[in-house]
């Protein structure tokens, strides 16, 4: 007999609830713990997983495998070509290994929940005891209800309720025990599983050599790196987080989203450790930087609750159903300019180039480019949402969908449609000295003063043109009026 733990987007040993429960079961029964990770190229394809993210996962798996081996726990990494076959593969593996217990953590996307429903059925047929537990979020979806018993659709009251719930249930932040060593006999019995190697990325998700090197340097993988980043941020930066978080050149944020999203770091652990460096146990009190950072992690929970309660957001539908009828422009040239950072709006171009180079973009800039795509270019926000998923290393369906819905005014608790970001004002406010723009748009490096935000409008057109920087692709004032009219007309229709 044995216990199997199935890793997904929870690629860590420390503070992993499902793994901890699996380890406990194994210890109490005196049987070994065995682990598995399924590489599913169809899932990567269906979920638009970026090659940078696939690479990050594979690099993490190598570290995880090594760390588990130190506990005499094997990690089987298996590629299953057809994703519908995953439940069958897992129950088959349990049978082959003589395991009667299968554990995993829950993922909230529709495809994943359907897969787990099928897996539950198969486990029942095969008499395998299957446990799927909440781990990815601090508070499980469905726990927080409005006064009338509904799911919150507005962040602020939801957040107050989230805070209250965690204060009343402080054990939600407790660390889950790390599994102990397997009995010595496990190493001999399962020797063949220790040899199993990490496969290369599927052909259509492969990185070139230069990209591989670049991302390995920018985003070192694994949970030790995640812990290191977290403690450095907590020791050196969190106090200034609230003041600096909106300024992309200030390097004030934790740069930790890839770890939350791949599960190399538990959101629970981030909140707990942040609380532990505060001067109060209250999650919304004490140092404003700490409280502010915790509230950003809560946004992540919020969007997962939305996804779990309104699964249609997974199906290419706007959360606000009345926004389905907006008439978008279908301008391929504009979309190409947007994604290549060639719109002639320096802050937008800097941000898109950051994304294309780092597989990451600062949060303020994500809002600016999303608003620009949906409101200035009046392109369907789903094009942008998809492009982000295909390129972000931290791509996470719920947060990405939520962020796009917010910026395009089609989502849950969104920016009202008539509040349209002016890219010039955003640039002047959040990159006043143009430091971020100069970093990512080398054509404008020599542009002095305020002209950096609008070189053609502020007398530096010659220099910009000489360096090959394009003129603005649209006129913001005209686009603003067009967006207001189209949104109004779209919502007016049934
Ligand atoms: P910090 O500012 O240090 O925040 C700490 C953590 O809180 C982050 O690591 C992240 O896990 C969470 N967080 C912060 N802000 C948000 C937010 N607005 N929504 C949800 N969680 C948040 N985040 C993703 O993880 N994956 C995505 O695919 C994603 N797509 C986005 C798309 C758009 C259009 C927008 C506006 C935002 C998106 N975000 C996404 C949220 C946010 O931009 C990133 O989480 C943040 O920039 C990550 O940088 P950081 O780790 O330095 O964050």
Coordinates of C-alpha atoms and ligand atoms in Angstrom, one line a residue:
X1 CA 0.0 0.0 0.0
X2 CA 1.1 3.6 -0.5
X3 CA -0.2 7.2 -0.6
X4 CA 0.0 9.2 -3.9
X5 CA 0.2 13.0 -4.0
X6 CA -0.5 14.7 -7.3
X7 CA 1.3 18.0 -7.8
X8 CA -0.3 20.7 -10.0
X9 CA 0.2 24.4 -9.6
X10 CA 1.5 23.9 -6.0
X11 CA 5.1 23.0 -6.8
X12 CA 6.5 23.2 -3.3
X13 CA 7.1 20.9 -0.3
X14 CA 6.8 23.5 2.4
X15 CA 3.4 24.6 3.6
X16 CA 1.5 22.6 1.0
X17 CA -1.8 21.5 2.5
X18 CA -2.6 18.5 0.2
X19 CA 1.0 17.2 0.4
X20 CA 1.0 17.7 4.2
X21 CA -2.2 15.7 4.5
X22 CA -0.9 13.0 2.2
X23 CA 2.3 12.8 4.2
X24 CA 0.4 12.5 7.5
X25 CA -1.8 9.7 6.1
X26 CA 1.4 7.8 5.0
X27 CA 3.1 8.3 8.3
X28 CA 0.1 7.2 10.4
X29 CA -0.4 4.1 8.2
X30 CA 3.3 3.4 8.1
X31 CA 3.3 3.3 4.3
X32 CA 5.3 5.3 1.7
X33 CA 4.4 8.6 0.1
X34 CA 4.8 8.8 -3.7
X35 CA 4.4 11.9 -5.9
X36 CA 3.4 12.5 -9.4
X37 CA 3.2 15.5 -11.8
X38 CA 1.4 15.2 -15.1
X39 CA 2.7 17.2 -18.1
X40 CA -0.3 17.9 -20.3
X41 CA 0.6 19.5 -23.6
X42 CA -3.2 19.9 -24.4
X43 CA -3.7 21.8 -21.2
X44 CA -0.8 24.1 -22.0
X45 CA -2.4 24.6 -25.4
X46 CA -6.0 25.1 -24.2
X47 CA -4.9 27.4 -21.4
X48 CA -2.5 29.5 -23.6
X49 CA 0.3 28.8 -21.1
X50 CA 3.3 30.8 -22.2
X51 CA 6.6 29.0 -23.1
X52 CA 8.3 31.0 -20.3
X53 CA 5.9 29.6 -17.8
X54 CA 6.2 26.0 -19.1
X55 CA 10.0 26.4 -18.8
X56 CA 9.6 27.8 -15.3
X57 CA 7.5 24.8 -14.3
X58 CA 10.0 22.3 -15.8
X59 CA 12.9 24.0 -14.0
X60 CA 11.0 23.9 -10.8
X61 CA 10.1 20.2 -11.2
X62 CA 13.8 19.4 -11.3
X63 CA 14.4 21.1 -8.0
X64 CA 11.3 19.6 -6.5
X65 CA 12.4 16.1 -7.6
X66 CA 15.8 16.6 -6.0
X67 CA 14.3 17.8 -2.7
X68 CA 11.7 15.0 -2.5
X69 CA 14.4 12.5 -3.2
X70 CA 16.2 13.7 0.0
X71 CA 13.1 12.5 1.8
X72 CA 13.3 9.2 -0.1
X73 CA 10.0 10.3 -1.9
X74 CA 10.0 9.7 -5.7
X75 CA 8.4 12.2 -8.1
X76 CA 7.1 10.6 -11.2
X77 CA 6.8 13.1 -14.1
X78 CA 4.7 11.8 -16.9
X79 CA 3.5 13.3 -20.2
X80 CA -0.1 12.5 -21.0
X81 CA -0.9 13.6 -24.5
X82 CA -4.7 13.6 -24.3
X83 CA -5.8 15.5 -21.3
X84 CA -9.1 13.6 -21.0
X85 CA -6.9 10.6 -20.1
X86 CA -5.4 12.2 -17.0
X87 CA -7.9 10.7 -14.5
X88 CA -7.4 7.3 -16.1
X89 CA -3.7 7.6 -15.9
X90 CA -3.8 8.6 -12.2
X91 CA -6.0 5.8 -11.1
X92 CA -3.9 3.4 -13.2
X93 CA -0.8 4.6 -11.5
X94 CA -2.3 4.2 -8.1
X95 CA -3.3 0.6 -9.0
X96 CA 0.2 -0.1 -10.4
X97 CA 1.8 1.2 -7.2
X98 CA -0.7 -0.4 -5.0
X99 CA -1.8 2.9 -3.6
X100 CA -5.3 3.2 -2.1
X101 CA -5.1 6.9 -1.3
X102 CA -4.8 9.9 -3.7
X103 CA -4.4 13.5 -2.6
X104 CA -4.3 16.8 -4.4
X105 CA -5.1 20.5 -4.0
X106 CA -8.0 22.0 -5.9
X107 CA -7.8 24.2 -8.9
X108 CA -10.9 26.3 -9.6
X109 CA -11.0 26.6 -13.4
X110 CA -13.8 24.8 -15.2
X111 CA -11.7 22.3 -17.1
X112 CA -9.8 21.4 -13.9
X113 CA -13.0 21.0 -11.9
X114 CA -14.5 18.8 -14.6
X115 CA -11.4 16.7 -14.7
X116 CA -11.5 16.2 -10.9
X117 CA -15.2 15.2 -11.1
X118 CA -14.2 12.5 -13.5
X119 CA -11.3 11.5 -11.3
X120 CA -13.7 11.3 -8.3
X121 CA -15.9 8.9 -10.3
X122 CA -12.9 6.7 -11.4
X123 CA -11.6 6.6 -7.8
X124 CA -14.9 5.5 -6.5
X125 CA -15.0 2.7 -9.1
X126 CA -11.5 1.6 -8.2
X127 CA -12.0 1.9 -4.5
X128 CA -9.3 4.6 -4.2
X129 CA -9.8 7.1 -1.4
X130 CA -9.5 10.6 -3.2
X131 CA -9.0 13.9 -1.3
X132 CA -8.9 17.3 -3.0
X133 CA -8.4 20.2 -0.6
X134 CA -8.4 24.0 -0.7
X135 CA -4.8 25.3 -0.6
X136 CA -4.3 27.9 -3.4
X137 CA -6.3 30.6 -1.6
X138 CA -6.2 31.9 2.0
X139 CA -10.0 31.7 2.3
X140 CA -11.8 28.9 0.4
X141 CA -14.3 30.1 -2.3
X142 CA -17.9 30.0 -1.0
X143 CA -16.9 30.9 2.6
X144 CA -17.7 34.6 2.4
X145 CA -21.3 35.7 1.8
X146 CA -23.1 39.0 1.7
X147 CA -25.9 39.8 4.2
X148 CA -28.3 38.3 1.7
X149 CA -26.2 35.1 1.4
X150 CA -24.8 35.8 -2.0
X151 CA -21.2 35.9 -3.4
X152 CA -19.7 39.4 -3.3
X153 CA -19.3 41.1 -6.6
X154 CA -17.5 44.2 -5.1
X155 CA -14.0 44.0 -3.7
X156 CA -14.2 46.4 -0.7
X157 CA -17.0 44.7 1.3
X158 CA -15.6 41.3 0.2
X159 CA -12.2 42.4 1.6
X160 CA -13.7 43.5 4.9
X161 CA -15.4 40.1 5.1
X162 CA -12.1 38.3 4.2
X163 CA -10.3 40.2 6.9
X164 CA -12.9 39.4 9.5
X165 CA -13.0 35.8 8.5
X166 CA -9.2 35.4 8.8
X167 CA -9.1 37.2 12.1
X168 CA -11.8 34.9 13.4
X169 CA -10.1 31.8 12.0
X170 CA -6.4 32.5 12.6
X171 CA -5.5 28.8 12.0
X172 CA -6.1 29.6 8.2
X173 CA -2.6 31.1 8.3
X174 CA -0.9 28.3 10.1
X175 CA 1.8 26.5 8.3
X176 CA 1.1 22.9 7.2
X177 CA 3.6 20.4 8.3
X178 CA 6.3 19.3 5.8
X179 CA 6.1 15.5 5.2
X180 CA 8.8 13.4 6.9
X181 CA 11.2 10.9 5.3
X182 CA 9.8 7.7 3.8
X183 CA 10.5 4.4 5.5
X184 CA 14.0 3.1 4.3
X185 CA 12.3 0.2 2.4
X186 CA 10.6 2.7 0.0
X187 CA 13.9 3.6 -1.6
X188 CA 14.5 0.0 -2.6
X189 CA 11.0 -0.8 -3.5
X190 CA 10.4 2.2 -5.7
X191 CA 14.0 2.6 -7.0
X192 CA 12.8 2.7 -10.6
X193 CA 10.6 5.8 -9.9
X194 CA 13.6 7.8 -8.8
X195 CA 15.2 7.5 -12.3
X196 CA 12.3 9.0 -14.0
X197 CA 13.5 12.2 -15.7
X198 CA 11.9 15.7 -16.5
X199 CA 10.7 15.8 -20.1
X200 CA 11.6 18.7 -22.4
X201 CA 8.9 21.3 -23.1
X202 CA 6.4 20.3 -25.8
X203 CA 7.5 21.4 -29.3
X204 CA 5.1 24.4 -29.5
X205 CA 6.1 25.7 -26.1
X206 CA 9.9 25.5 -26.5
X207 CA 12.1 28.5 -25.9
X208 CA 15.1 29.4 -28.0
X209 CA 18.5 29.2 -26.3
X210 CA 18.8 32.9 -25.6
X211 CA 15.3 33.1 -24.2
X212 CA 16.0 30.1 -22.0
X213 CA 19.1 31.7 -20.5
X214 CA 17.3 35.1 -20.1
X215 CA 14.3 33.7 -18.2
X216 CA 16.5 31.4 -16.0
X217 CA 18.5 34.5 -15.1
X218 CA 15.4 36.8 -14.6
X219 CA 13.2 34.2 -12.9
X220 CA 15.2 31.5 -11.0
X221 CA 12.8 28.6 -10.2
X222 CA 11.8 26.6 -7.2
X223 CA 10.6 27.2 -3.7
X224 CA 13.9 28.1 -2.1
X225 CA 14.2 31.0 -4.5
X226 CA 10.6 32.0 -3.7
X227 CA 11.4 32.0 0.0
X228 CA 14.5 34.0 -0.5
X229 CA 12.6 36.6 -2.6
X230 CA 9.9 36.8 0.1
X231 CA 12.3 37.3 3.0
X232 CA 14.3 39.9 1.0
X233 CA 11.2 41.8 0.2
X234 CA 9.9 41.6 3.8
X235 CA 13.3 42.7 5.2
X236 CA 14.1 45.5 2.7
X237 CA 11.1 46.8 0.9
X238 CA 7.6 46.1 2.3
X239 CA 7.6 49.1 4.5
X240 CA 7.7 51.4 1.5
X241 CA 5.4 49.2 -0.6
X242 CA 2.3 51.4 -0.4
X243 CA 4.1 54.6 -1.3
X244 CA 6.0 53.1 -4.2
X245 CA 3.8 50.3 -5.7
X246 CA 2.3 52.4 -8.5
X247 CA 5.6 53.6 -9.9
X248 CA 7.1 51.1 -12.3
X249 CA 10.6 52.5 -12.2
X250 CA 10.8 52.4 -8.4
X251 CA 11.2 48.6 -8.0
X252 CA 8.9 48.6 -5.0
X253 CA 6.9 45.4 -5.5
X254 CA 7.8 41.9 -4.5
X255 CA 8.1 40.4 -8.1
X256 CA 6.7 37.2 -6.6
X257 CA 3.6 36.6 -8.7
X258 CA 5.2 33.8 -10.7
X259 CA 5.8 31.9 -7.4
X260 CA 2.2 32.4 -6.2
X261 CA 0.9 31.4 -9.6
X262 CA 3.1 28.2 -10.0
X263 CA 2.6 27.5 -6.3
X264 CA 6.3 27.6 -5.4
X265 CA 5.1 29.9 -2.7
X266 CA 1.8 29.7 -0.8
X267 CA -0.3 32.9 -0.7
X268 CA -1.0 31.8 2.9
X269 CA 2.7 31.9 3.7
X270 CA 3.1 35.4 2.2
X271 CA 0.3 36.7 4.3
X272 CA 1.5 35.0 7.4
X273 CA 5.1 36.2 7.0
X274 CA 4.0 39.7 6.2
X275 CA 1.8 39.7 9.3
X276 CA 4.8 38.5 11.4
X277 CA 6.9 41.5 10.5
X278 CA 4.1 43.9 11.3
X279 CA 3.6 45.4 14.8
X280 CA 0.1 44.1 15.0
X281 CA -1.7 40.8 14.3
X282 CA -4.3 42.7 12.4
X283 CA -4.0 42.2 8.7
X284 CA -5.4 45.6 7.9
X285 CA -3.5 47.6 10.5
X286 CA 0.0 48.6 11.5
X287 CA 2.5 49.5 8.8
X288 CA 0.6 50.8 5.7
X289 CA 3.1 49.0 3.4
X290 CA 2.4 45.7 5.0
X291 CA -1.4 46.1 5.2
X292 CA -1.3 47.3 1.5
X293 CA 0.7 44.3 0.4
X294 CA -1.7 41.9 2.2
X295 CA -4.6 43.6 0.5
X296 CA -3.1 43.0 -2.9
X297 CA -2.7 39.3 -2.2
X298 CA -6.3 39.3 -1.1
X299 CA -7.2 40.5 -4.7
X300 CA -5.8 37.2 -5.9
X301 CA -8.2 35.4 -3.5
X302 CA -11.1 37.6 -4.7
X303 CA -10.7 36.8 -8.3
X304 CA -10.5 33.1 -7.5
X305 CA -13.8 33.4 -5.6
X306 CA -15.3 35.1 -8.6
X307 CA -14.1 32.4 -10.9
X308 CA -15.4 29.6 -8.6
X309 CA -18.8 31.3 -8.3
X310 CA -19.3 32.5 -11.8
X311 CA -17.5 29.9 -14.0
X312 CA -18.9 31.4 -17.2
X313 CA -16.0 33.9 -16.9
X314 CA -13.9 31.0 -18.1
X315 CA -15.9 30.7 -21.2
X316 CA -14.9 33.9 -23.0
X317 CA -17.8 35.8 -21.6
X318 CA -17.6 39.2 -19.9
X319 CA -18.6 39.1 -16.2
X320 CA -21.0 41.9 -17.0
X321 CA -23.2 40.2 -19.5
X322 CA -24.7 43.5 -20.7
X323 CA -21.3 44.3 -22.1
X324 CA -21.5 41.5 -24.6
X325 CA -22.8 43.8 -27.4
X326 CA -20.0 46.4 -27.6
X327 CA -19.0 46.9 -31.2
X328 CA -15.2 46.5 -31.3
X329 CA -12.8 47.5 -34.0
X330 CA -11.0 44.7 -35.7
X331 CA -7.8 46.4 -36.7
X332 CA -4.9 43.9 -37.0
X333 CA -2.4 46.7 -37.6
X334 CA -3.4 48.4 -34.4
X335 CA -3.1 45.1 -32.5
X336 CA 0.3 44.4 -34.0
X337 CA 1.5 47.8 -33.0
X338 CA 0.2 47.3 -29.5
X339 CA 1.8 44.0 -28.9
X340 CA 5.1 45.0 -30.4
X341 CA 5.3 48.3 -28.4
X342 CA 5.0 50.5 -31.5
X343 CA 2.0 52.6 -30.7
X344 CA 3.8 55.9 -30.4
X345 CA 2.5 56.2 -26.8
X346 CA 5.8 55.9 -24.9
X347 CA 4.4 54.5 -21.6
X348 CA 2.3 51.9 -23.5
X349 CA 5.3 50.9 -25.7
X350 CA 7.7 50.7 -22.7
X351 CA 5.2 48.4 -20.9
X352 CA 4.7 46.1 -23.8
X353 CA 8.4 45.8 -24.4
X354 CA 8.9 45.0 -20.7
X355 CA 6.4 42.2 -21.2
X356 CA 8.0 40.9 -24.3
X357 CA 11.4 40.9 -22.8
X358 CA 10.7 39.8 -19.2
X359 CA 7.5 37.8 -19.5
X360 CA 6.3 40.2 -16.8
X361 CA 4.8 43.7 -16.6
X362 CA 4.4 46.1 -13.6
X363 CA 0.8 46.2 -12.4
X364 CA 0.2 49.9 -13.1
X365 CA 1.4 49.3 -16.6
X366 CA -0.9 46.3 -17.0
X367 CA -3.8 48.6 -16.3
X368 CA -2.5 51.3 -18.7
X369 CA -2.0 49.0 -21.7
X370 CA -5.2 47.1 -21.0
X371 CA -7.2 50.3 -20.9
X372 CA -5.4 51.5 -24.1
X373 CA -6.2 48.4 -26.0
X374 CA -9.9 48.3 -25.0
X375 CA -10.7 52.0 -24.9
X376 CA -8.2 53.9 -27.2
X377 CA -7.9 51.2 -29.8
X378 CA -11.3 49.8 -29.1
X379 CA -10.1 46.3 -29.7
X380 CA -11.8 43.4 -28.0
X381 CA -10.3 43.1 -24.5
X382 CA -10.1 39.3 -25.0
X383 CA -7.3 39.7 -27.6
X384 CA -5.3 41.4 -24.9
X385 CA -6.2 38.9 -22.2
X386 CA -5.1 36.1 -24.5
X387 CA -1.8 37.9 -25.5
X388 CA -1.0 38.3 -21.8
X389 CA -1.6 34.6 -21.0
X390 CA 0.6 33.6 -24.0
X391 CA 3.5 35.8 -22.7
X392 CA 3.3 36.2 -19.0
X393 CA 5.4 34.0 -16.8
X394 CA 2.9 34.6 -13.9
X395 CA -0.1 34.0 -16.2
X396 CA -3.0 33.1 -13.9
X397 CA -6.5 32.8 -15.4
X398 CA -8.4 34.4 -12.5
X399 CA -6.1 37.3 -11.9
X400 CA -5.6 38.0 -15.6
X401 CA -9.3 37.8 -16.5
X402 CA -10.1 39.9 -13.4
X403 CA -7.4 42.5 -14.4
X404 CA -8.6 42.7 -18.0
X405 CA -12.3 42.9 -16.9
X406 CA -11.4 45.7 -14.5
X407 CA -9.5 47.8 -17.1
X408 CA -12.0 47.2 -20.0
X409 CA -14.9 47.8 -17.6
X410 CA -16.5 44.5 -18.5
X411 CA -15.5 42.6 -15.4
X412 CA -16.3 42.3 -11.8
X413 CA -16.2 45.5 -9.8
X414 CA -14.6 47.3 -12.8
X415 CA -13.4 50.7 -13.5
X416 CA -16.7 52.4 -14.7
X417 CA -16.7 52.5 -18.5
X418 CA -16.7 56.3 -18.7
X419 CA -13.5 56.5 -16.6
X420 CA -10.9 56.3 -19.4
X421 CA -7.2 56.4 -18.6
X422 CA -5.4 59.2 -20.4
X423 CA -2.0 57.5 -21.3
X424 CA -0.2 60.8 -21.2
X425 CA -1.5 61.7 -17.7
X426 CA -0.8 58.2 -16.5
X427 CA 2.7 58.5 -17.8
X428 CA 3.3 61.9 -16.2
X429 CA 2.0 60.8 -12.9
X430 CA 3.5 57.4 -12.6
X431 CA 6.8 57.7 -14.6
X432 CA 7.3 61.5 -14.0
X433 CA 11.0 61.4 -14.9
X434 CA 10.6 59.0 -17.7
X435 CA 13.0 56.5 -16.2
X436 CA 10.8 53.5 -17.0
X437 CA 10.2 54.7 -20.6
X438 CA 14.0 55.4 -21.2
X439 CA 14.8 51.9 -19.9
X440 CA 12.5 50.1 -22.3
X441 CA 12.3 52.5 -25.3
X442 CA 15.9 53.2 -26.3
X443 CA 14.8 55.3 -29.2
X444 CA 13.8 57.9 -26.6
X445 CA 16.8 57.7 -24.4
X446 CA 18.1 61.2 -25.4
X447 CA 14.7 62.9 -25.2
X448 CA 14.9 65.5 -22.3
X449 CA 12.3 66.5 -19.8
X450 CA 8.6 66.2 -20.2
X451 CA 8.8 65.5 -23.9
X452 CA 9.6 61.9 -23.0
X453 CA 5.8 61.4 -22.4
X454 CA 4.8 62.7 -25.9
X455 CA 7.8 63.4 -28.0
X456 CA 5.9 64.4 -31.2
X457 CA 3.5 66.7 -29.3
X458 CA 6.3 68.4 -27.3
X459 CA 8.9 69.4 -29.8
X460 CA 11.1 66.3 -29.8
X461 CA 9.5 64.7 -32.9
X462 CA 12.6 65.1 -35.0
X463 CA 14.8 63.2 -32.5
X464 CA 12.1 60.5 -32.1
X465 CA 11.7 60.1 -35.9
X466 CA 15.5 60.0 -36.4
X467 CA 15.7 57.1 -34.0
X468 CA 12.8 55.3 -35.6
X469 CA 10.2 55.9 -32.9
X470 CA 6.7 56.0 -34.4
X471 CA 4.1 58.7 -34.3
X472 CA 1.0 58.1 -32.1
X473 CA -1.2 55.6 -33.8
X474 CA -4.4 57.3 -32.7
X475 CA -5.6 60.5 -31.2
X476 CA -6.5 59.9 -27.5
X477 CA -9.2 62.7 -27.4
X478 CA -11.0 61.3 -30.5
X479 CA -10.7 57.7 -29.2
X480 CA -12.1 58.7 -25.9
X481 CA -15.3 60.0 -27.4
X482 CA -15.5 57.0 -29.7
X483 CA -15.2 54.6 -26.7
X484 CA -17.8 56.5 -24.7
X485 CA -20.2 56.3 -27.6
X486 CA -19.6 52.6 -28.4
X487 CA -19.8 51.5 -24.7
X488 CA -22.9 53.5 -24.2
X489 CA -24.5 52.0 -27.3
X490 CA -23.4 48.5 -26.5
X491 CA -24.8 48.5 -23.0
X492 CA -28.0 50.1 -24.3
X493 CA -28.7 47.1 -26.5
X494 CA -30.0 43.8 -25.2
Ligands
LIG1 P1 3.1 42.7 -5.7 O1 2.6 44.1 -5.9 O2 4.3 42.6 -4.8 O3 1.8 42.0 -5.0 C1 2.0 40.8 -4.3 C2 1.2 39.6 -4.8 O4 -0.2 39.9 -4.8 C3 1.4 39.4 -6.3 O5 2.6 38.6 -6.5 C4 0.1 38.7 -6.7 O6 0.1 37.3 -6.4 C5 -0.9 39.4 -5.9 N1 -1.5 40.5 -6.6 C6 -1.0 41.8 -6.7 N2 -1.9 42.6 -7.4 C7 -2.9 41.8 -7.8 C8 -4.0 42.0 -8.6 N3 -4.4 43.2 -9.1 N4 -4.8 40.9 -8.8 C9 -4.5 39.7 -8.4 N5 -3.5 39.4 -7.6 C10 -2.6 40.5 -7.3 N6 -1.4 38.7 -11.7 C11 -1.0 37.4 -11.9 O7 -0.5 36.8 -10.9 N7 -1.2 36.8 -13.0 C12 -1.8 37.4 -14.1 O8 -2.0 36.7 -15.2 C13 -2.1 38.7 -14.0 N8 -2.7 39.4 -15.0 C14 -3.1 40.7 -14.9 C15 -3.7 41.4 -16.0 C16 -4.1 42.7 -15.8 C17 -4.7 43.4 -17.0 C18 -3.9 43.4 -14.6 C19 -4.3 44.8 -14.4 C20 -3.3 42.7 -13.5 C21 -2.9 41.4 -13.6 N9 -2.3 40.7 -12.6 C22 -1.9 39.4 -12.7 C23 -2.1 41.3 -11.2 C24 -0.8 42.1 -11.0 O9 -0.5 42.9 -12.0 C25 0.4 41.1 -10.7 O10 0.0 40.1 -9.8 C26 1.5 41.9 -10.1 O11 1.9 42.9 -11.0 C27 2.7 41.0 -9.8 O12 3.8 41.7 -9.4 P2 4.4 41.5 -7.9 O13 4.6 40.1 -7.6 O14 5.6 42.4 -7.8 O15 3.2 42.1 -7.1

